mmCIF file of C-alpha atoms in Angstrom:
data_model
loop_
_atom_site.group_PDB
_atom_site.id
_atom_site.type_symbol
_atom_site.label_atom_id
_atom_site.label_comp_id
_atom_site.label_asym_id
_atom_site.label_seq_id
_atom_site.Cartn_x
_atom_site.Cartn_y
_atom_site.Cartn_z
ATOM 1 C CA GLU H 135 -5.298 0.811 116.127
ATOM 2 C CA GLU H 136 -4.671 -0.321 112.552
ATOM 3 C CA ASP H 137 -8.024 1.137 111.416
ATOM 4 C CA LEU H 138 -7.217 4.378 113.147
ATOM 5 C CA LEU H 139 -3.748 4.429 111.551
ATOM 6 C CA THR H 140 -5.090 3.847 108.023
ATOM 7 C CA ASP H 141 -7.703 6.577 108.553
ATOM 8 C CA VAL H 142 -5.009 9.013 109.666
ATOM 9 C CA CYS H 143 -2.807 8.065 106.725
ATOM 10 C CA ARG H 144 -5.674 8.471 104.274
ATOM 11 C CA GLU H 145 -6.555 11.872 105.751
ATOM 12 C CA VAL H 146 -2.902 13.001 105.550
ATOM 13 C CA VAL H 147 -2.688 11.922 101.916
ATOM 14 C CA GLU H 148 -5.962 13.692 101.046
ATOM 15 C CA ARG H 149 -4.877 16.930 102.658
ATOM 16 C CA TRP H 150 -1.518 16.703 100.935
ATOM 17 C CA SER H 151 -3.134 16.132 97.512
ATOM 18 C CA ASP H 152 -5.517 19.069 98.154
ATOM 19 C CA SER H 153 -2.623 21.330 98.981
ATOM 20 C CA GLN H 154 -0.818 20.208 95.830
ATOM 21 C CA VAL H 155 -3.802 21.101 93.689
ATOM 22 C CA VAL H 156 -4.022 24.570 95.396
ATOM 23 C CA ASP H 157 -0.255 25.096 94.832
ATOM 24 C CA ALA H 158 -0.570 24.201 91.158
ATOM 25 C CA LYS H 159 -3.505 26.647 90.749
ATOM 26 C CA GLU H 160 -1.444 29.384 92.469
ATOM 27 C CA GLU H 161 1.544 28.719 90.214
ATOM 28 C CA LYS H 162 -0.643 28.944 87.103
ATOM 29 C CA GLU H 163 -2.143 32.173 88.401
ATOM 30 C CA ASP H 164 1.355 33.558 89.058
ATOM 31 C CA GLU H 165 2.480 32.588 85.517
ATOM 32 C CA VAL H 166 -0.638 34.232 84.037
ATOM 33 C CA GLN H 167 -0.050 37.360 86.142
ATOM 34 C CA ALA H 168 3.605 37.550 85.018
ATOM 35 C CA ILE H 169 2.624 37.187 81.354
ATOM 36 C CA THR H 170 -0.049 39.831 81.611
ATOM 37 C CA SER H 171 2.317 42.266 83.333
ATOM 38 C CA MET H 172 4.908 41.670 80.583
ATOM 39 C CA MET H 173 2.298 42.313 77.905
ATOM 40 C CA GLU H 174 1.173 45.466 79.683
ATOM 41 C CA LYS H 175 4.797 46.730 79.814
ATOM 42 C CA GLN H 176 5.263 45.989 76.105
ATOM 43 C CA ALA H 177 1.989 47.760 75.312
ATOM 44 C CA ARG H 178 3.270 50.856 77.150
ATOM 45 C CA ILE H 179 6.376 50.977 74.985
ATOM 46 C CA VAL H 180 5.542 53.161 71.989
ATOM 47 C CA VAL H 181 7.916 53.363 69.039
ATOM 48 C CA LYS H 182 8.216 56.926 67.898
ATOM 49 C CA PRO H 183 8.066 57.302 64.118
ATOM 50 C CA ARG H 184 11.368 58.491 62.690
ATOM 51 C CA GLU H 185 11.223 62.112 61.693
ATOM 52 C CA VAL H 186 12.668 62.677 58.222
ATOM 53 C CA SER H 187 14.002 66.141 57.590
ATOM 54 C CA GLN H 188 13.169 68.077 54.469
ATOM 55 C CA GLU H 189 16.856 67.847 53.392
ATOM 56 C CA GLU H 190 16.801 64.070 53.577
ATOM 57 C CA LYS H 191 13.575 63.937 51.561
ATOM 58 C CA GLN H 192 15.144 66.138 48.881
ATOM 59 C CA ARG H 193 18.279 64.008 48.791
ATOM 60 C CA LYS H 194 16.196 60.855 48.427
ATOM 61 C CA ALA H 195 14.124 62.388 45.656
ATOM 62 C CA ALA H 196 17.285 63.482 43.804
ATOM 63 C CA LEU H 197 18.733 59.972 44.020
ATOM 64 C CA LEU H 198 15.534 58.445 42.782
ATOM 65 C CA ALA H 199 15.359 60.916 39.942
ATOM 66 C CA GLN H 200 18.940 60.201 39.027
ATOM 67 C CA TYR H 201 18.309 56.477 38.813
ATOM 68 C CA ALA H 202 15.061 56.993 36.949
ATOM 69 C CA ASN H 203 16.856 58.947 34.175
ATOM 70 C CA VAL H 204 19.016 56.032 33.097
ATOM 71 C CA THR H 205 18.564 55.364 29.394
ATOM 72 C CA ASP H 206 18.081 51.958 27.817
ATOM 73 C CA GLU H 207 21.621 52.041 26.395
ATOM 74 C CA GLU H 208 23.102 52.660 29.837
ATOM 75 C CA GLU H 209 20.900 50.155 31.541
ATOM 76 C CA TYR H 210 21.171 47.431 28.873
ATOM 77 C CA PRO H 211 24.389 47.933 26.936
ATOM 78 C CA PHE H 212 24.366 44.425 25.449
ATOM 79 C CA LEU H 213 21.045 44.938 23.662
ATOM 80 C CA HIS H 214 22.654 46.662 20.684
ATOM 81 C CA CYS H 215 25.273 43.963 20.375
ATOM 82 C CA LEU H 216 22.518 41.379 20.202
ATOM 83 C CA GLY H 217 20.477 43.497 17.852
ATOM 84 C CA LEU H 218 17.529 43.600 20.171
ATOM 85 C CA GLY H 219 17.061 47.364 20.347
ATOM 86 C CA GLY H 220 15.119 49.053 23.136
ATOM 87 C CA ARG H 221 12.169 47.972 25.274
ATOM 88 C CA GLU H 222 9.864 47.310 22.342
ATOM 89 C CA ASN H 223 11.070 43.707 22.131
ATOM 90 C CA SER H 224 9.502 40.735 23.841
ATOM 91 C CA PHE H 225 11.690 40.965 26.962
ATOM 92 C CA SER H 226 10.346 42.885 29.934
ATOM 93 C CA GLY H 227 12.521 45.472 31.637
ATOM 94 C CA ARG H 228 12.710 43.379 34.797
ATOM 95 C CA ALA H 229 13.870 40.265 32.925
ATOM 96 C CA LEU H 230 16.563 42.266 31.164
ATOM 97 C CA SER H 231 17.729 43.885 34.385
ATOM 98 C CA ALA H 232 18.031 40.442 35.915
ATOM 99 C CA LEU H 233 20.248 39.379 33.023
ATOM 100 C CA SER H 234 22.601 42.346 33.089
ATOM 101 C CA PRO H 235 24.752 43.318 36.046
ATOM 102 C CA PRO H 236 23.808 46.608 37.584
ATOM 103 C CA ALA H 237 26.068 49.391 36.293
ATOM 104 C CA LEU H 238 25.578 51.667 39.264
ATOM 105 C CA PHE H 239 26.651 49.333 42.037
ATOM 106 C CA ARG H 240 29.730 47.158 42.456
ATOM 107 C CA ASN H 241 29.699 44.056 44.644
ATOM 108 C CA THR H 242 32.687 44.319 46.925
ATOM 109 C CA ASN H 243 31.918 41.220 48.980
ATOM 110 C CA VAL H 244 34.205 38.999 46.909
ATOM 111 C CA GLU H 245 37.040 41.484 47.084
ATOM 112 C CA ASP H 246 36.606 41.869 50.851
ATOM 113 C CA VAL H 247 36.706 38.110 51.390
ATOM 114 C CA LEU H 248 39.798 37.736 49.155
ATOM 115 C CA ASN H 249 41.583 40.506 50.928
ATOM 116 C CA ALA H 250 40.688 39.049 54.304
ATOM 117 C CA ARG H 251 42.028 35.641 53.228
ATOM 118 C CA LYS H 252 45.221 37.211 51.853
ATOM 119 C CA LEU H 253 45.751 39.086 55.117
ATOM 120 C CA GLU H 254 45.154 35.977 57.100
ATOM 121 C CA ARG H 255 47.681 34.017 55.022
ATOM 122 C CA GLU H 256 50.261 36.789 55.484
ATOM 123 C CA LEU H 257 49.692 36.791 59.230
ATOM 124 C CA LEU H 258 50.025 32.977 59.361
ATOM 125 C CA ARG H 259 53.196 33.171 57.225
ATOM 126 C CA ASP H 260 54.740 35.790 59.554
ATOM 127 C CA GLU H 261 53.761 33.774 62.621
ATOM 128 C CA PHE H 262 55.266 30.610 61.112
ATOM 129 C CA GLN H 263 58.512 32.523 60.346
ATOM 130 C CA ARG H 264 58.743 33.825 63.935
ATOM 131 C CA LYS H 265 58.112 30.315 65.293
ATOM 132 C CA LYS H 266 60.748 28.897 63.009
ATOM 133 C CA GLU H 267 63.323 31.460 64.204
ATOM 134 C CA GLN H 268 62.416 30.824 67.827
ATOM 135 C CA ASP H 269 62.813 27.087 67.355
ATOM 136 C CA LYS H 270 66.198 27.626 65.725
ATOM 137 C CA LEU H 271 67.361 29.770 68.667
ATOM 138 C CA GLN H 272 66.078 27.191 71.124
ATOM 139 C CA ARG H 273 67.935 24.404 69.343
ATOM 140 C CA GLU H 274 71.152 26.467 69.466
ATOM 141 C CA LYS H 275 70.650 27.104 73.183
ATOM 142 C CA ASP H 276 70.007 23.401 73.799
ATOM 143 C CA LYS H 277 73.141 22.501 71.793
ATOM 144 C CA LEU H 278 75.282 24.960 73.795
ATOM 145 C CA ALA H 279 73.877 23.695 77.112
ATOM 146 C CA LYS H 280 74.535 20.130 76.063
ATOM 147 C CA GLN H 281 78.099 21.038 75.081
ATOM 148 C CA GLU H 282 78.676 22.785 78.386
ATOM 149 C CA ARG H 283 77.402 19.781 80.335
ATOM 150 C CA LYS H 284 79.837 17.549 78.435
ATOM 151 C CA GLU H 285 82.732 19.926 79.176
ATOM 152 C CA LYS H 286 81.879 20.053 82.898
ATOM 153 C CA GLU H 287 81.631 16.272 83.013
ATOM 154 C CA LYS H 288 84.977 16.037 81.198
ATOM 155 C CA LYS H 289 86.568 18.436 83.699
ATOM 156 C CA ARG H 290 85.175 16.450 86.617
ATOM 157 C CA THR H 291 86.517 13.174 85.266
ATOM 158 C CA GLN H 292 89.935 14.764 84.609
ATOM 159 C CA LYS H 293 89.983 16.191 88.096
ATOM 160 C CA GLY H 294 89.071 12.810 89.525
ATOM 161 C CA GLU H 295 91.822 11.095 87.586
ATOM 162 C CA ARG H 296 94.420 13.675 88.798
ATOM 163 C CA LYS H 297 93.486 13.007 92.376
ATOM 164 C CA ARG H 298 94.241 9.286 91.939
#
């Protein structure tokens, strides 16, 4: 009986391991199928190129032309102060533009951050003031309630003494 039992156990284990291998293969195939279907869906999605109208093209060209017509004096106002003149010196135009702040754009990030901080401080200040007033009112209420309790206790004791 023991030999038969071990044979049956071995056969059960073998079939179980075979089914596990088949399940693993099926899972891998399912994963591969899911990935391929996702890739096919993504391949179907076509991004349409943005159509630029003639008016937008003209506006862009006008802006580029405007920025291209900046003179050396406007672009590099400090050159005359330093006695360097125009572009014929040893500096390249890119190096000079990196040294000078752009005259056409203004960085508003710092201002925005400072304004946001200022607004936040004002809000916190107002909130603190409201809390302070509420605390003051609450202390007054507590004080009145305490005083009323004392008066009631006093009346009770007086009433008790009168009864004696």
